[in-house]
Amino acid sequence: MTLFSPHGTLDIVVEDNLILIEAQGPWNIEYLEQLHEQLLKAALQVDLNNYAILITPKGEAISVEAGLEYHLNFIRKGNAKAVALNLAYCTTALLTESLFTKLYRAAGIKHAFFDNSHDARLWLEQELKLATAT
């Protein structure tokens, strides 16, 4: 049973084999539960063997401390080939980059940071092509 309402906003769209996430923080555990539920639904629309994720965090893109471990356990079960983060709208860009680097390294997921969605998409598309070539 949830004690609090989710903090933050979330919008997920699927385009081909890209899951596009716009998320505004800060985030609590209840928000992460909602995120995980929606990610599982989005994953049904992509090739589970070759998909990538573009995250555009907005505002304060930080989570409660317990949320990081909770989210890490979730993403370790996934199969994303790469994750790109567009930090153009993030007011906590340096902290967010540090937190997400720690998170994705621990999960063993290839990731990169960008200041626009165009370059982020190009990088993700290249990573998906490389994944199918091997």
Coordinates of C-alpha atoms in Angstrom, one line a residue:
M1 CA 0.0 0.0 0.0
T2 CA 1.4 3.4 -1.0
L3 CA 1.7 5.9 1.8
F4 CA 2.5 8.9 -0.4
S5 CA 1.5 10.1 -3.8
P6 CA 4.3 10.0 -6.5
H7 CA 6.5 13.1 -6.6
G8 CA 7.4 14.1 -10.1
T9 CA 5.9 13.9 -13.5
L10 CA 6.4 11.2 -16.2
D11 CA 5.7 10.8 -19.9
I12 CA 6.7 7.7 -21.8
V13 CA 6.5 7.4 -25.6
V14 CA 7.7 4.5 -27.8
E15 CA 9.1 5.2 -31.3
D16 CA 10.4 2.1 -33.1
N17 CA 12.8 0.5 -30.6
L18 CA 13.4 3.7 -28.6
I19 CA 11.6 4.3 -25.3
L20 CA 11.5 8.0 -24.8
I21 CA 11.1 9.2 -21.2
E22 CA 10.5 12.8 -20.0
A23 CA 10.6 12.9 -16.2
Q24 CA 10.6 15.7 -13.8
G25 CA 11.8 15.2 -10.2
P26 CA 12.6 15.1 -7.5
W27 CA 11.4 11.5 -7.2
N28 CA 10.2 9.4 -4.3
I29 CA 9.7 5.6 -4.2
E30 CA 6.1 5.8 -5.2
Y31 CA 7.1 7.7 -8.3
L32 CA 9.7 5.0 -9.1
E33 CA 7.0 2.3 -8.7
Q34 CA 4.9 4.2 -11.3
L35 CA 7.9 4.5 -13.6
H36 CA 8.6 0.8 -13.4
E37 CA 5.0 -0.1 -14.2
Q38 CA 4.9 2.2 -17.2
L39 CA 8.3 1.0 -18.4
L40 CA 7.1 -2.6 -18.3
K41 CA 4.1 -1.6 -20.5
A42 CA 6.4 0.3 -22.9
A43 CA 8.7 -2.7 -23.2
L44 CA 5.9 -4.7 -24.7
Q45 CA 6.0 -2.4 -27.7
V46 CA 9.7 -2.8 -28.6
D47 CA 12.1 -5.6 -29.6
L48 CA 13.2 -6.8 -26.2
N49 CA 16.5 -8.0 -27.7
N50 CA 17.4 -4.6 -29.3
Y51 CA 16.0 -1.5 -27.7
A52 CA 17.4 1.7 -26.1
I53 CA 16.1 4.4 -23.8
L54 CA 16.3 8.2 -24.1
I55 CA 15.7 10.0 -20.8
T56 CA 15.1 13.7 -20.7
P57 CA 15.1 14.7 -17.0
K58 CA 13.6 18.1 -16.2
G59 CA 14.0 20.2 -13.2
E60 CA 15.6 18.5 -10.2
A61 CA 16.4 15.1 -11.5
I62 CA 17.3 13.5 -8.2
S63 CA 15.8 10.7 -6.1
V64 CA 15.5 9.8 -2.5
E65 CA 18.5 7.7 -1.4
A66 CA 16.4 4.5 -1.1
G67 CA 15.1 5.1 -4.6
L68 CA 18.5 4.6 -6.2
E69 CA 19.0 1.0 -5.0
Y70 CA 15.3 0.2 -5.7
H71 CA 15.7 1.5 -9.3
L72 CA 19.0 -0.3 -9.8
N73 CA 17.4 -3.6 -8.9
F74 CA 14.7 -3.0 -11.5
I75 CA 17.0 -1.9 -14.4
R76 CA 19.4 -4.9 -13.8
K77 CA 16.5 -7.1 -15.0
G78 CA 16.1 -5.2 -18.2
N79 CA 17.9 -5.7 -21.5
A80 CA 18.4 -2.1 -22.9
K81 CA 21.4 -1.9 -25.2
A82 CA 22.0 1.7 -24.2
V83 CA 20.6 4.7 -22.3
A84 CA 21.1 8.3 -23.3
L85 CA 20.3 11.2 -21.1
N86 CA 19.5 14.7 -22.5
L87 CA 20.4 17.0 -19.7
A88 CA 19.3 20.2 -21.5
Y89 CA 16.3 20.9 -19.1
C90 CA 17.9 19.5 -15.9
T91 CA 18.6 22.1 -13.2
T92 CA 20.8 19.6 -11.3
A93 CA 22.8 18.4 -14.4
L94 CA 26.2 17.7 -12.6
L95 CA 24.6 15.9 -9.7
T96 CA 22.3 14.0 -12.0
E97 CA 25.1 12.9 -14.3
S98 CA 27.1 11.7 -11.3
L99 CA 24.1 9.7 -9.9
F100 CA 23.1 8.2 -13.2
T101 CA 26.7 7.3 -14.0
K102 CA 27.0 5.4 -10.8
L103 CA 23.6 3.7 -11.4
Y104 CA 24.3 2.6 -15.0
R105 CA 27.8 1.5 -14.3
A106 CA 26.5 -0.7 -11.4
A107 CA 23.9 -2.2 -13.8
G108 CA 26.5 -2.6 -16.6
I109 CA 24.5 -0.5 -19.1
K110 CA 26.2 1.6 -21.8
H111 CA 25.2 5.2 -21.3
A112 CA 26.0 8.7 -22.4
F113 CA 25.0 12.3 -21.6
F114 CA 24.0 14.9 -24.1
D115 CA 22.7 18.5 -24.1
N116 CA 20.1 17.9 -26.9
S117 CA 17.8 15.1 -28.0
H118 CA 19.0 15.0 -31.6
D119 CA 22.6 14.0 -30.7
A120 CA 21.3 11.6 -28.1
R121 CA 19.0 9.8 -30.6
L122 CA 21.8 9.6 -33.2
W123 CA 24.0 7.9 -30.6
L124 CA 21.2 5.5 -29.5
E125 CA 20.5 4.6 -33.1
Q126 CA 24.2 3.9 -33.7
E127 CA 24.3 1.7 -30.6
L128 CA 21.3 -0.3 -31.7
K129 CA 23.0 -0.9 -35.2
L130 CA 26.2 -2.0 -33.5
A131 CA 24.2 -4.4 -31.3
T132 CA 22.5 -6.1 -34.3
A133 CA 25.9 -6.3 -36.1
T134 CA 27.5 -8.4 -33.4

